[in-house]
Coordinates of C-alpha atoms and ligand atoms in Angstrom, one line a residue:
M1 CA 0.1 -8.8 -8.6
C2 CA -2.0 -11.6 -10.3
G3 CA -4.2 -10.3 -13.1
I4 CA -7.3 -11.8 -14.7
I5 CA -8.8 -11.4 -18.1
G6 CA -11.7 -13.3 -19.7
L7 CA -13.8 -13.0 -22.8
V8 CA -16.9 -14.5 -24.3
S9 CA -17.4 -13.5 -28.0
K10 CA -18.6 -14.7 -31.4
K11 CA -15.0 -14.5 -32.6
E12 CA -11.8 -16.4 -31.8
V13 CA -10.5 -15.1 -28.4
S14 CA -6.9 -16.3 -27.9
S15 CA -5.1 -13.3 -29.4
T16 CA -7.4 -10.9 -27.5
L17 CA -6.7 -12.7 -24.3
V18 CA -2.9 -12.3 -24.8
E19 CA -3.4 -8.6 -25.6
G20 CA -5.5 -8.3 -22.4
L21 CA -2.6 -10.0 -20.4
K22 CA -0.3 -7.3 -21.8
R23 CA -2.5 -4.7 -20.1
L24 CA -2.0 -6.5 -16.8
E25 CA 1.8 -6.8 -17.1
Y26 CA 2.4 -3.6 -15.1
R27 CA 0.9 -5.3 -12.0
G28 CA 4.0 -7.6 -11.8
Y29 CA 4.0 -11.3 -12.7
D30 CA 6.2 -14.3 -13.0
S31 CA 4.2 -16.5 -15.4
S32 CA 1.1 -16.4 -17.5
G33 CA -1.4 -18.6 -19.4
I34 CA -4.7 -18.8 -21.2
A35 CA -7.4 -21.4 -21.6
T36 CA -10.3 -21.7 -24.0
I37 CA -13.2 -24.1 -24.7
S38 CA -13.4 -25.6 -28.1
N39 CA -15.9 -28.5 -28.9
E40 CA -16.7 -28.7 -25.1
K41 CA -13.1 -29.4 -24.4
I42 CA -10.8 -27.2 -22.3
E43 CA -7.4 -26.4 -23.8
R44 CA -4.6 -24.3 -22.3
V45 CA -1.2 -22.9 -22.9
R46 CA 1.0 -21.6 -20.1
S47 CA 4.5 -20.3 -19.7
K48 CA 7.0 -19.3 -17.1
G49 CA 8.5 -15.7 -17.3
N50 CA 7.7 -12.9 -19.7
L51 CA 4.6 -12.9 -21.8
K52 CA 6.7 -13.2 -24.9
F53 CA 7.4 -16.8 -24.0
L54 CA 3.6 -17.5 -23.9
E55 CA 3.3 -15.8 -27.3
E56 CA 6.1 -17.9 -28.7
K57 CA 4.3 -21.1 -27.6
L58 CA 1.0 -19.9 -29.1
L59 CA 2.8 -19.7 -32.5
S60 CA 3.1 -23.4 -32.5
T61 CA 0.0 -24.4 -30.5
S62 CA -3.3 -23.0 -31.7
L63 CA -5.9 -22.4 -29.1
P64 CA -9.3 -22.2 -30.9
G65 CA -12.5 -21.1 -29.1
N66 CA -14.9 -18.1 -28.6
I67 CA -14.6 -18.2 -24.9
G68 CA -11.5 -18.0 -22.7
I69 CA -9.7 -16.9 -19.6
G70 CA -6.1 -15.6 -19.1
H71 CA -3.9 -14.9 -16.1
T72 CA -0.7 -13.3 -15.1
R73 CA 0.6 -14.9 -11.9
W74 CA 2.6 -13.4 -9.0
A75 CA 3.7 -16.5 -6.9
T76 CA 2.2 -17.0 -3.5
H77 CA 1.8 -20.8 -3.2
G78 CA 4.4 -22.6 -5.3
T79 CA 7.5 -21.4 -7.1
P80 CA 7.2 -19.4 -10.4
E81 CA 7.3 -22.3 -12.9
E82 CA 5.0 -23.5 -15.6
K83 CA 3.2 -26.2 -13.6
N84 CA 2.1 -23.5 -11.1
A85 CA 1.0 -21.0 -13.8
H86 CA -2.8 -20.4 -14.2
P87 CA -5.3 -21.4 -15.6
H88 CA -5.5 -24.6 -13.5
I89 CA -7.7 -27.2 -15.2
T90 CA -9.4 -30.5 -14.9
D91 CA -11.2 -32.2 -17.9
K92 CA -14.3 -30.2 -16.9
V93 CA -13.1 -26.9 -15.3
A94 CA -10.6 -24.1 -15.8
V95 CA -9.9 -21.6 -13.1
V96 CA -7.8 -18.4 -12.9
H97 CA -7.5 -16.8 -9.4
N98 CA -6.3 -13.6 -7.8
G99 CA -5.9 -13.9 -4.0
I100 CA -5.1 -16.6 -1.4
I101 CA -7.1 -19.6 -0.2
E102 CA -6.4 -19.7 3.5
N103 CA -7.7 -23.2 4.1
N104 CA -5.8 -24.6 1.2
N105 CA -3.9 -27.2 3.2
Q106 CA -6.9 -28.7 4.8
L107 CA -8.9 -28.8 1.6
R108 CA -5.9 -30.2 -0.3
N109 CA -5.5 -33.0 2.3
Q110 CA -9.2 -33.9 2.0
L111 CA -9.0 -34.1 -1.7
I112 CA -5.8 -36.2 -1.7
E113 CA -7.5 -38.6 0.7
A114 CA -10.4 -38.8 -1.7
G115 CA -7.9 -39.8 -4.5
T116 CA -7.4 -36.4 -6.3
K117 CA -4.0 -36.1 -8.0
F118 CA -2.6 -32.6 -8.0
A119 CA -0.5 -31.2 -10.8
S120 CA 0.7 -28.0 -9.1
D121 CA 1.6 -26.6 -5.7
T122 CA -1.0 -23.8 -5.9
D123 CA -4.0 -23.1 -3.7
T124 CA -6.0 -22.4 -6.9
E125 CA -5.9 -26.0 -8.1
V126 CA -7.8 -27.0 -5.0
V127 CA -10.7 -24.8 -6.1
C128 CA -10.6 -26.3 -9.6
H129 CA -10.9 -29.8 -8.1
I130 CA -13.7 -28.8 -5.7
I131 CA -15.8 -27.3 -8.5
T132 CA -15.1 -30.5 -10.6
S133 CA -16.3 -32.7 -7.8
Y134 CA -19.6 -30.8 -7.4
I135 CA -20.1 -31.1 -11.2
N136 CA -19.4 -34.8 -11.0
S137 CA -22.0 -35.1 -8.2
G138 CA -24.6 -33.8 -10.7
L139 CA -24.9 -30.1 -9.7
S140 CA -25.2 -27.4 -12.5
A141 CA -22.1 -25.3 -13.3
Y142 CA -23.5 -22.3 -11.4
D143 CA -24.5 -24.4 -8.3
S144 CA -21.1 -26.1 -8.3
I145 CA -19.3 -22.7 -8.2
R146 CA -21.7 -21.5 -5.5
A147 CA -21.1 -24.6 -3.4
S148 CA -17.4 -24.4 -3.8
I149 CA -17.3 -20.8 -2.5
N150 CA -18.9 -22.0 0.7
D151 CA -16.1 -24.5 1.2
I152 CA -13.2 -22.0 0.8
R153 CA -11.9 -19.3 3.1
G154 CA -9.6 -16.4 2.0
T155 CA -9.6 -13.6 -0.5
Y156 CA -10.3 -14.3 -4.2
A157 CA -11.5 -13.2 -7.5
F158 CA -12.0 -16.1 -10.0
G159 CA -12.6 -16.5 -13.7
V160 CA -14.1 -19.9 -14.4
L161 CA -14.8 -21.9 -17.5
I162 CA -16.9 -25.1 -17.4
A163 CA -16.5 -27.4 -20.4
S164 CA -20.2 -28.4 -20.6
E165 CA -21.2 -24.7 -20.7
P166 CA -19.2 -23.4 -23.7
N167 CA -21.1 -20.1 -23.9
K168 CA -20.8 -19.0 -20.3
L169 CA -18.0 -17.4 -18.5
F170 CA -18.2 -17.2 -14.7
A171 CA -16.7 -14.6 -12.5
V172 CA -16.6 -14.6 -8.7
R173 CA -15.6 -12.0 -6.2
G174 CA -14.6 -12.5 -2.6
G175 CA -12.3 -9.8 -1.4
S176 CA -10.2 -9.3 -4.6
P177 CA -11.5 -7.0 -7.4
I178 CA -13.0 -8.3 -10.6
A179 CA -15.2 -6.4 -13.0
I180 CA -17.2 -6.9 -16.2
G181 CA -16.8 -4.8 -19.3
S182 CA -19.3 -5.1 -22.1
A183 CA -18.9 -4.4 -25.8
D184 CA -20.7 -5.2 -29.1
E185 CA -21.7 -8.9 -29.0
E186 CA -18.9 -9.7 -26.5
N187 CA -18.4 -9.4 -22.8
Y188 CA -15.2 -9.3 -20.8
I189 CA -14.0 -9.8 -17.3
G190 CA -10.9 -8.1 -15.9
S191 CA -9.0 -7.3 -12.7
D192 CA -9.0 -3.5 -13.2
T193 CA -10.3 -0.7 -15.3
Y194 CA -7.1 -0.5 -17.3
S195 CA -7.3 -4.2 -18.4
L196 CA -10.9 -3.6 -19.7
S197 CA -10.6 -0.1 -21.1
A198 CA -9.2 -1.2 -24.4
Y199 CA -12.4 -3.2 -25.1
S200 CA -15.2 -1.5 -23.3
D201 CA -16.3 2.0 -22.4
N202 CA -18.1 0.8 -19.3
I203 CA -17.3 -1.2 -16.2
T204 CA -19.3 -3.0 -13.7
Y205 CA -17.5 -4.1 -10.5
L206 CA -18.8 -7.2 -8.7
K207 CA -19.3 -6.9 -4.9
D208 CA -18.0 -9.5 -2.4
G209 CA -20.1 -12.6 -2.6
D210 CA -21.2 -12.0 -6.2
I211 CA -21.1 -14.6 -8.9
A212 CA -21.6 -13.5 -12.5
I213 CA -22.7 -15.6 -15.4
I214 CA -21.6 -13.9 -18.6
E215 CA -22.6 -14.6 -22.2
N216 CA -21.6 -12.7 -25.3
K217 CA -24.7 -10.5 -25.3
S218 CA -25.8 -10.3 -21.7
Y219 CA -24.8 -11.1 -18.1
E220 CA -26.5 -11.8 -14.8
I221 CA -25.1 -11.2 -11.3
F222 CA -26.2 -13.1 -8.2
D223 CA -25.3 -11.8 -4.8
Q224 CA -24.2 -13.7 -1.7
S225 CA -27.8 -14.7 -0.9
N226 CA -28.2 -16.0 -4.4
S227 CA -30.6 -13.2 -5.5
L228 CA -30.3 -11.7 -9.0
V229 CA -29.0 -8.2 -8.5
E230 CA -28.1 -5.1 -10.6
R231 CA -24.6 -3.6 -10.0
E232 CA -23.8 -0.1 -11.1
K233 CA -22.4 0.2 -14.6
Q234 CA -19.9 3.1 -14.7
S235 CA -18.5 4.7 -17.8
I236 CA -14.8 4.5 -18.2
I237 CA -14.5 8.2 -18.6
E238 CA -10.9 8.9 -17.7
S239 CA -8.3 8.1 -20.4
V240 CA -6.7 4.9 -19.1
T241 CA -4.5 4.4 -22.1
L242 CA -1.0 3.5 -20.9
S243 CA 0.2 6.1 -23.4
E244 CA 3.5 5.2 -25.0
K245 CA 6.7 5.8 -23.2
G246 CA 7.4 8.4 -25.9
I247 CA 11.0 9.6 -25.7
F248 CA 11.6 7.8 -22.5
K249 CA 13.2 4.4 -22.1
H250 CA 11.1 3.4 -19.2
F251 CA 7.7 4.2 -17.7
M252 CA 9.5 5.1 -14.5
S253 CA 11.5 7.8 -16.2
K254 CA 8.4 9.1 -18.0
E255 CA 6.6 9.2 -14.7
I256 CA 9.4 11.1 -12.9
H257 CA 9.4 13.7 -15.7
E258 CA 5.6 14.0 -15.7
Q259 CA 5.6 15.2 -12.1
P260 CA 5.4 19.0 -12.7
E261 CA 2.4 18.4 -15.0
V262 CA 0.5 15.9 -12.8
I263 CA 1.2 17.8 -9.6
A264 CA -0.2 20.9 -11.3
K265 CA -3.2 18.9 -12.3
S266 CA -3.7 17.6 -8.8
L267 CA -3.4 21.1 -7.4
S268 CA -5.9 22.4 -9.9
N269 CA -8.5 20.0 -8.4
Y270 CA -7.9 21.2 -4.8
I271 CA -7.0 24.9 -5.2
D272 CA -9.2 27.8 -6.4
M273 CA -6.5 29.5 -8.5
D274 CA -8.4 32.8 -8.7
N275 CA -8.3 33.3 -5.0
S276 CA -5.3 31.3 -4.0
L277 CA -7.4 29.4 -1.5
L278 CA -8.2 25.7 -1.1
C279 CA -11.3 24.2 -2.6
V280 CA -11.0 20.7 -1.1
P281 CA -14.6 19.3 -1.2
D282 CA -16.6 19.1 2.0
L283 CA -16.6 15.6 3.5
P284 CA -19.6 13.8 4.8
Y285 CA -18.7 14.5 8.4
D286 CA -17.5 17.4 10.5
L287 CA -13.8 17.9 10.3
S288 CA -13.6 20.8 12.6
T289 CA -14.0 18.8 15.8
I290 CA -12.0 15.6 15.1
S291 CA -9.9 14.6 18.0
N292 CA -7.0 12.9 16.2
V293 CA -5.8 11.7 12.9
T294 CA -4.4 8.3 12.0
L295 CA -2.7 7.7 8.7
V296 CA -2.5 4.1 7.5
A297 CA -0.6 2.8 4.4
C298 CA 2.1 0.5 3.1
G299 CA 5.4 1.2 1.3
S300 CA 5.9 4.5 -0.3
S301 CA 2.4 5.5 0.6
Y302 CA 3.4 5.0 4.3
Y303 CA 6.3 7.3 3.8
A304 CA 4.0 9.9 2.3
G305 CA 2.0 9.5 5.6
L306 CA 5.1 10.0 7.7
I307 CA 5.9 13.2 5.8
A308 CA 2.3 14.4 6.1
R309 CA 2.4 13.9 9.9
D310 CA 4.4 17.0 10.2
W311 CA 1.8 19.0 8.3
F312 CA -1.1 17.6 10.2
E313 CA 0.6 18.2 13.6
K314 CA 1.6 21.8 12.7
F315 CA -1.5 22.9 10.9
T316 CA -4.2 21.2 12.9
N317 CA -2.8 20.8 16.4
V318 CA -4.4 17.4 16.7
K319 CA -2.6 14.2 17.6
V320 CA -1.4 12.3 14.6
D321 CA -0.4 8.6 14.3
V322 CA 1.1 7.0 11.2
E323 CA 0.7 3.2 10.9
I324 CA 2.0 0.5 8.6
A325 CA -1.3 -1.2 7.6
S326 CA 0.0 -4.8 8.0
E327 CA 1.0 -4.2 11.6
F328 CA -1.9 -1.9 12.5
R329 CA -4.7 -4.2 11.5
Y330 CA -3.5 -7.0 13.8
R331 CA -2.4 -4.8 16.6
E332 CA -5.9 -3.3 16.8
P333 CA -5.0 -0.3 19.0
P334 CA -7.8 1.6 20.8
M335 CA -9.2 4.3 18.5
D336 CA -10.7 7.5 19.6
S337 CA -14.4 7.6 18.7
N338 CA -14.1 11.0 17.1
G339 CA -11.0 10.2 15.2
L340 CA -10.4 10.5 11.4
T341 CA -8.5 7.7 9.7
I342 CA -6.9 8.4 6.4
F343 CA -5.9 5.5 4.1
I344 CA -3.3 6.3 1.5
S345 CA -2.9 4.1 -1.5
Q346 CA -1.9 4.5 -5.2
S347 CA -3.8 1.4 -6.3
G348 CA -6.6 1.6 -3.7
E349 CA -6.4 -2.3 -3.7
T350 CA -3.5 -3.0 -1.3
A351 CA -4.9 -5.9 0.8
D352 CA -3.5 -4.8 4.2
T353 CA -4.6 -1.2 3.8
L354 CA -8.0 -2.3 2.6
A355 CA -8.4 -4.6 5.6
A356 CA -7.3 -1.8 8.0
L357 CA -10.0 0.4 6.4
K358 CA -12.7 -2.1 6.9
H359 CA -11.5 -2.6 10.5
C360 CA -11.6 1.1 11.2
K361 CA -15.0 1.5 9.7
S362 CA -16.3 -1.3 12.0
L363 CA -14.9 0.8 14.9
G364 CA -16.9 3.8 13.9
Q365 CA -14.0 5.8 12.7
K366 CA -14.5 8.5 10.1
T367 CA -12.6 7.3 7.1
I368 CA -11.2 8.9 4.0
S369 CA -9.1 7.2 1.3
I370 CA -6.5 9.1 -0.8
V371 CA -6.1 7.1 -3.9
N372 CA -5.0 7.3 -7.5
V373 CA -7.3 4.7 -9.0
G374 CA -10.7 6.3 -8.6
D375 CA -12.9 3.3 -8.8
S376 CA -10.8 1.1 -6.5
S377 CA -12.0 -0.9 -3.5
M378 CA -10.7 1.6 -1.0
C379 CA -12.5 4.4 -2.8
R380 CA -15.7 2.4 -2.7
N381 CA -15.3 1.3 0.9
S382 CA -14.4 4.6 2.6
H383 CA -16.8 7.3 3.7
A384 CA -15.1 9.7 1.5
S385 CA -12.3 9.6 -1.1
L386 CA -9.9 12.2 -2.5
K387 CA -8.2 11.4 -5.8
I388 CA -4.6 12.3 -6.4
F389 CA -4.9 12.7 -10.2
A390 CA -1.4 11.3 -11.0
G391 CA -2.8 9.4 -14.0
P392 CA -1.9 5.7 -14.6
E393 CA 1.3 4.9 -12.9
I394 CA 2.9 1.9 -14.6
G395 CA 6.4 1.7 -13.2
V396 CA 6.3 -0.6 -10.2
A397 CA 8.3 2.0 -8.2
S398 CA 6.0 4.7 -7.1
T399 CA 7.2 8.2 -8.2
K400 CA 4.5 10.6 -9.4
A401 CA 1.8 8.9 -7.2
F402 CA 4.0 9.5 -4.2
T403 CA 4.4 13.2 -4.8
C404 CA 0.7 13.6 -5.8
Q405 CA -0.3 11.9 -2.5
L406 CA 1.8 14.5 -0.7
I407 CA -0.2 17.3 -2.5
V408 CA -3.5 15.9 -1.4
L409 CA -2.3 15.3 2.1
A410 CA -1.0 18.8 2.4
C411 CA -4.3 20.3 1.2
L412 CA -6.3 18.1 3.6
A413 CA -4.0 19.2 6.5
I414 CA -4.5 22.8 5.7
K415 CA -8.2 22.4 5.3
I416 CA -8.6 20.8 8.7
G417 CA -6.4 23.5 10.2
R418 CA -8.6 26.1 8.8
L419 CA -11.8 24.4 9.9
N420 CA -10.7 23.9 13.5
G421 CA -9.3 27.4 13.7
S422 CA -5.6 26.4 14.0
L423 CA -4.8 28.3 10.8
N424 CA -6.0 31.7 9.6
K425 CA -6.7 32.8 6.0
D426 CA -3.3 34.4 5.5
Q427 CA -1.6 31.3 6.6
E428 CA -3.7 29.3 4.2
K429 CA -2.8 31.7 1.4
D430 CA 0.9 31.4 2.2
Y431 CA 0.8 27.6 2.2
V432 CA -1.2 27.6 -1.0
K433 CA 1.4 29.8 -2.6
S434 CA 4.1 27.4 -1.6
L435 CA 2.1 24.5 -3.0
L436 CA 1.7 26.3 -6.3
S437 CA 5.5 26.8 -6.5
I438 CA 6.1 23.0 -6.5
P439 CA 5.8 22.2 -10.2
R440 CA 8.4 24.9 -11.0
L441 CA 10.8 23.8 -8.3
I442 CA 10.5 20.2 -9.5
S443 CA 11.2 21.3 -13.1
N444 CA 14.3 23.1 -11.9
T445 CA 15.6 19.8 -10.5
L446 CA 14.7 17.8 -13.6
D447 CA 16.7 20.4 -15.6
K448 CA 19.8 19.2 -13.7
E449 CA 19.4 15.5 -14.5
D450 CA 22.8 15.5 -16.2
E451 CA 24.5 16.1 -12.9
I452 CA 22.6 13.1 -11.5
V453 CA 23.7 11.0 -14.4
K454 CA 27.4 11.8 -13.5
L455 CA 26.7 11.0 -9.9
A456 CA 25.1 7.7 -10.8
H457 CA 28.2 6.8 -12.9
D458 CA 30.4 7.4 -9.9
L459 CA 28.1 5.3 -7.7
S460 CA 27.4 2.5 -10.2
N461 CA 29.3 -0.2 -8.3
I462 CA 28.0 0.5 -4.8
T463 CA 26.6 -2.4 -2.9
T464 CA 25.2 -0.7 0.2
T465 CA 24.4 2.9 1.2
L466 CA 22.7 5.0 3.8
Y467 CA 20.2 7.8 3.3
L468 CA 20.0 10.2 6.3
G469 CA 17.8 13.2 7.2
R470 CA 16.0 14.8 10.0
G471 CA 12.4 15.8 10.5
Q472 CA 10.5 15.5 7.1
M473 CA 13.8 14.5 5.5
Y474 CA 13.8 11.3 7.5
P475 CA 10.8 9.8 5.6
V476 CA 12.2 11.4 2.4
A477 CA 15.5 9.4 3.2
M478 CA 13.5 6.2 3.7
E479 CA 11.6 6.7 0.4
G480 CA 15.0 7.4 -1.4
A481 CA 16.4 4.2 0.0
L482 CA 13.3 2.2 -1.0
K483 CA 13.6 3.5 -4.6
L484 CA 17.2 2.4 -4.8
K485 CA 16.5 -1.0 -3.3
E486 CA 13.5 -1.7 -5.4
I487 CA 14.9 -1.0 -8.8
S488 CA 18.7 -1.5 -8.5
Y489 CA 18.7 -4.2 -5.9
V490 CA 21.4 -2.3 -3.9
H491 CA 21.0 -2.5 -0.2
A492 CA 20.0 0.9 1.2
E493 CA 18.8 2.1 4.5
G494 CA 17.0 5.3 5.3
Y495 CA 17.7 6.5 8.9
P496 CA 17.1 9.6 11.1
A497 CA 20.4 11.4 10.9
G498 CA 20.4 12.1 14.7
E499 CA 19.8 8.4 15.5
M500 CA 22.8 7.2 13.4
K501 CA 25.2 7.4 16.3
H502 CA 23.1 4.8 18.2
G503 CA 23.9 2.0 15.9
P504 CA 24.3 2.4 12.1
I505 CA 27.4 4.5 12.6
A506 CA 29.2 1.2 13.0
L507 CA 28.6 0.6 9.3
L508 CA 30.6 3.7 8.3
E509 CA 33.9 3.0 6.6
R510 CA 36.0 4.5 3.9
D511 CA 34.0 5.3 0.7
L512 CA 30.6 4.0 2.0
P513 CA 28.2 6.3 0.1
V514 CA 25.9 8.3 2.4
F515 CA 23.2 10.5 1.0
M516 CA 22.3 13.4 3.4
M517 CA 19.3 15.6 2.9
A518 CA 19.9 19.0 4.5
P519 CA 17.6 21.9 3.5
S520 CA 18.6 25.1 5.2
N521 CA 15.8 25.1 7.8
T522 CA 15.7 24.9 11.6
L523 CA 17.2 21.4 11.6
Y524 CA 20.1 22.3 9.2
E525 CA 22.8 22.8 11.9
K526 CA 21.9 19.6 13.7
T527 CA 22.1 17.7 10.3
V528 CA 25.5 19.2 9.6
S529 CA 26.7 17.9 13.0
N530 CA 25.7 14.4 11.8
L531 CA 27.4 15.2 8.5
N532 CA 30.6 15.8 10.4
E533 CA 30.4 12.5 12.1
V534 CA 30.1 10.8 8.7
I535 CA 33.0 12.7 7.2
A536 CA 35.1 11.9 10.2
R537 CA 34.8 8.2 9.4
D538 CA 35.9 8.7 5.8
A539 CA 32.5 7.8 4.3
S540 CA 31.7 9.3 1.0
V541 CA 28.9 12.0 1.5
I542 CA 26.5 13.1 -1.2
L543 CA 24.9 16.2 0.3
L544 CA 21.5 17.4 -1.1
T545 CA 21.1 21.0 0.0
D546 CA 20.4 24.6 -1.2
E547 CA 22.8 27.5 -1.9
K548 CA 22.5 28.8 1.7
G549 CA 23.1 25.3 3.0
L550 CA 26.2 24.9 0.9
E551 CA 27.6 28.3 1.9
N552 CA 27.1 27.5 5.6
I553 CA 28.9 24.3 5.3
G554 CA 32.2 26.1 4.8
Y555 CA 35.4 24.1 4.2
L556 CA 33.6 20.8 4.5
K557 CA 32.3 21.3 0.9
D558 CA 35.7 20.2 -0.5
K559 CA 35.3 16.8 1.2
I560 CA 32.0 15.9 -0.2
K561 CA 29.9 15.7 -3.4
T562 CA 26.9 18.0 -3.5
F563 CA 23.7 18.3 -5.4
L564 CA 22.0 21.7 -5.1
V565 CA 18.3 22.3 -5.1
D566 CA 16.2 25.4 -4.7
E567 CA 15.4 26.8 -1.3
T568 CA 12.3 25.2 0.2
D569 CA 9.9 25.5 3.1
I570 CA 7.8 23.1 5.2
I571 CA 5.5 22.5 2.2
S572 CA 7.9 22.2 -0.7
A573 CA 10.9 20.6 0.9
P574 CA 9.7 16.9 0.7
F575 CA 8.9 17.3 -3.0
V576 CA 12.1 19.0 -3.9
Y577 CA 14.3 16.5 -2.0
T578 CA 12.4 13.5 -3.3
L579 CA 13.1 14.2 -7.0
P580 CA 17.0 13.8 -6.9
N581 CA 16.6 10.5 -5.0
Q582 CA 14.1 9.2 -7.7
L583 CA 16.6 10.2 -10.4
I584 CA 19.6 8.7 -8.6
A585 CA 17.8 5.4 -8.1
Y586 CA 16.7 5.4 -11.8
H587 CA 20.1 6.1 -13.2
I588 CA 22.0 3.6 -11.0
A589 CA 19.4 0.9 -12.0
L590 CA 19.9 1.9 -15.7
L591 CA 23.7 1.3 -15.3
K592 CA 23.1 -2.0 -13.6
G593 CA 20.8 -3.1 -16.3
T594 CA 17.9 -4.2 -14.1
D595 CA 14.3 -4.4 -15.1
V596 CA 13.4 -0.9 -14.0
D597 CA 9.6 -1.0 -14.7
Q598 CA 9.0 -4.5 -13.4
P599 CA 11.7 -5.2 -10.8
R600 CA 12.1 -8.8 -9.7
N601 CA 9.6 -10.1 -7.0
L602 CA 7.6 -6.9 -6.9
A603 CA 4.0 -6.2 -7.8
K604 CA 2.3 -2.9 -8.5
S605 CA -0.8 -3.7 -6.7
V606 CA -0.3 -6.0 -3.6
T607 CA -3.6 -7.7 -3.2
V608 CA -2.4 -10.4 -0.8
E609 CA -1.5 -10.1 2.9
Ligands
M6R1 O1 -0.9 0.9 -4.1 P1 -0.3 1.3 -2.7 O2 0.0 2.7 -2.6 O3 -1.2 0.9 -1.6 O4 1.0 0.4 -2.6 C1 1.7 0.4 -1.5 C2 3.1 -0.2 -1.7 O5 3.0 -1.5 -2.2 C3 3.9 0.7 -2.7 O6 4.0 2.0 -2.3 C4 5.3 0.1 -2.9 O7 6.0 0.2 -1.8 C5 5.9 0.7 -4.2 N1 6.6 -0.3 -5.0 C6 7.0 1.7 -3.8 O8 7.7 2.2 -4.9

């Protein structure tokens, strides 16, 4: 989603701004642009589409200046075209924005009535004109920005240039993240740690209501009440280099193959290997008496929550609800005062999940976030946070973050079960043993990628498909369908296998591809009954199962395609059955020639509602 970069230096900044934008590409965007101040005049260059088009324009249009802002835009107000790309400018002001101005219509109408001419369809341009009108009324640059913030409603992070202040870069935070990174005789602003990590070894996140005035050697931050404040400067300790794709064609492929390694890393943070026992850190509240657990998330993170429900129910014996954040926050269901609410998010910035977190905190819930980005808003806003240690995930489709989320959720469920007496030490050891087997089991599946490639060739022309499973395999099926939809643009639906006969069975016809996930567990026979229903309607089944499952299927095996995985248990099954689905989606997308790492319309970090 939209990304901001800004820089004030002693040197020319335009090429660094473009480099900075490249570090924001992974968030998803449809246009980009940069603006600088030179001789107290604002200049800008913008382009629709990929950053290479902006770079091409910059070859013929030089953009001098030691101060500038840049932006990658993910359209909210106005179609993805150059006139809507940021920065938005007047003769006195340039603004880049991440977020949404909710009272845009009202403000726009007022400005139009007052004679303002708009050049774009964006909400951001409104802010640009409001700041300009305050400057025209005689206010200072800082006071004009402060006054404008009082006029707008919504979520935002802004980078602002004021032509009459050619040595000052302004940053504003109101719900969307923005941070400052400082280096030798230059200071930066950026949307996230990654965008700043190439230039600075430290990062200072603004808080909501803050306005920062940044010069090349120093900066000042003023809070909501206009007082000068210090905000914590953190070192960028973790390597946030995007590392090269190496031998891989796409980040998604690299991230799928990294899973054995990153899962092992995640496990090493939560398991004491010497004793095969958990070492999940203690949380700032008593987990032994919690009355219920609510898991809140969006997208793949929500599916991770649905899988984890099984673990929390079985290991802790407390009631568990799983909620889609965008629905939950407006439904506002009653919450038990002794409840624990867990927020799952790769980015830690997803607007709906973050809003649900703030809502739950206001209700007195104990909160914990399970995040990949350690200094994210969710991390900072929850009572406690557990990192998943997946490392930077660049592909828009979540793969390694999803499986690492499952690792942490399983560890947390076991920990609560131990604390409230639902599990004994031997059971803990058994589950830990199973967790420790996951990297090996996943590697075994990765070794069989050639089989998936063949399968993908057979399926390369599909236009619609079903993914079916029971129990934990139902959310695994939904996650498989989401992966295929996201990167290959093929319609796919994940459904509970037993529920198919209540509707989707009408879709079955000759050759319709149906993926069935059937580990040989207690639900195996029931799943095979559903498999029979599918075969009876001539659909084309791809069965994911283990040796035992294949043996028990008898003569049916001649009528279907199969992909065999290792035998699994309640802990390992979701991991082992997720891997083939990730690979199938990837290889079908590859054959279709889609933009695997940055699929159309999608953003990595969804910071608007
Ligand atoms: O950063 P989050 O985990 O909060 O993101 C939630 C969803 O936007 C995300 O999982 C999305 O569904 C992915 N593109 C799935 O591959």
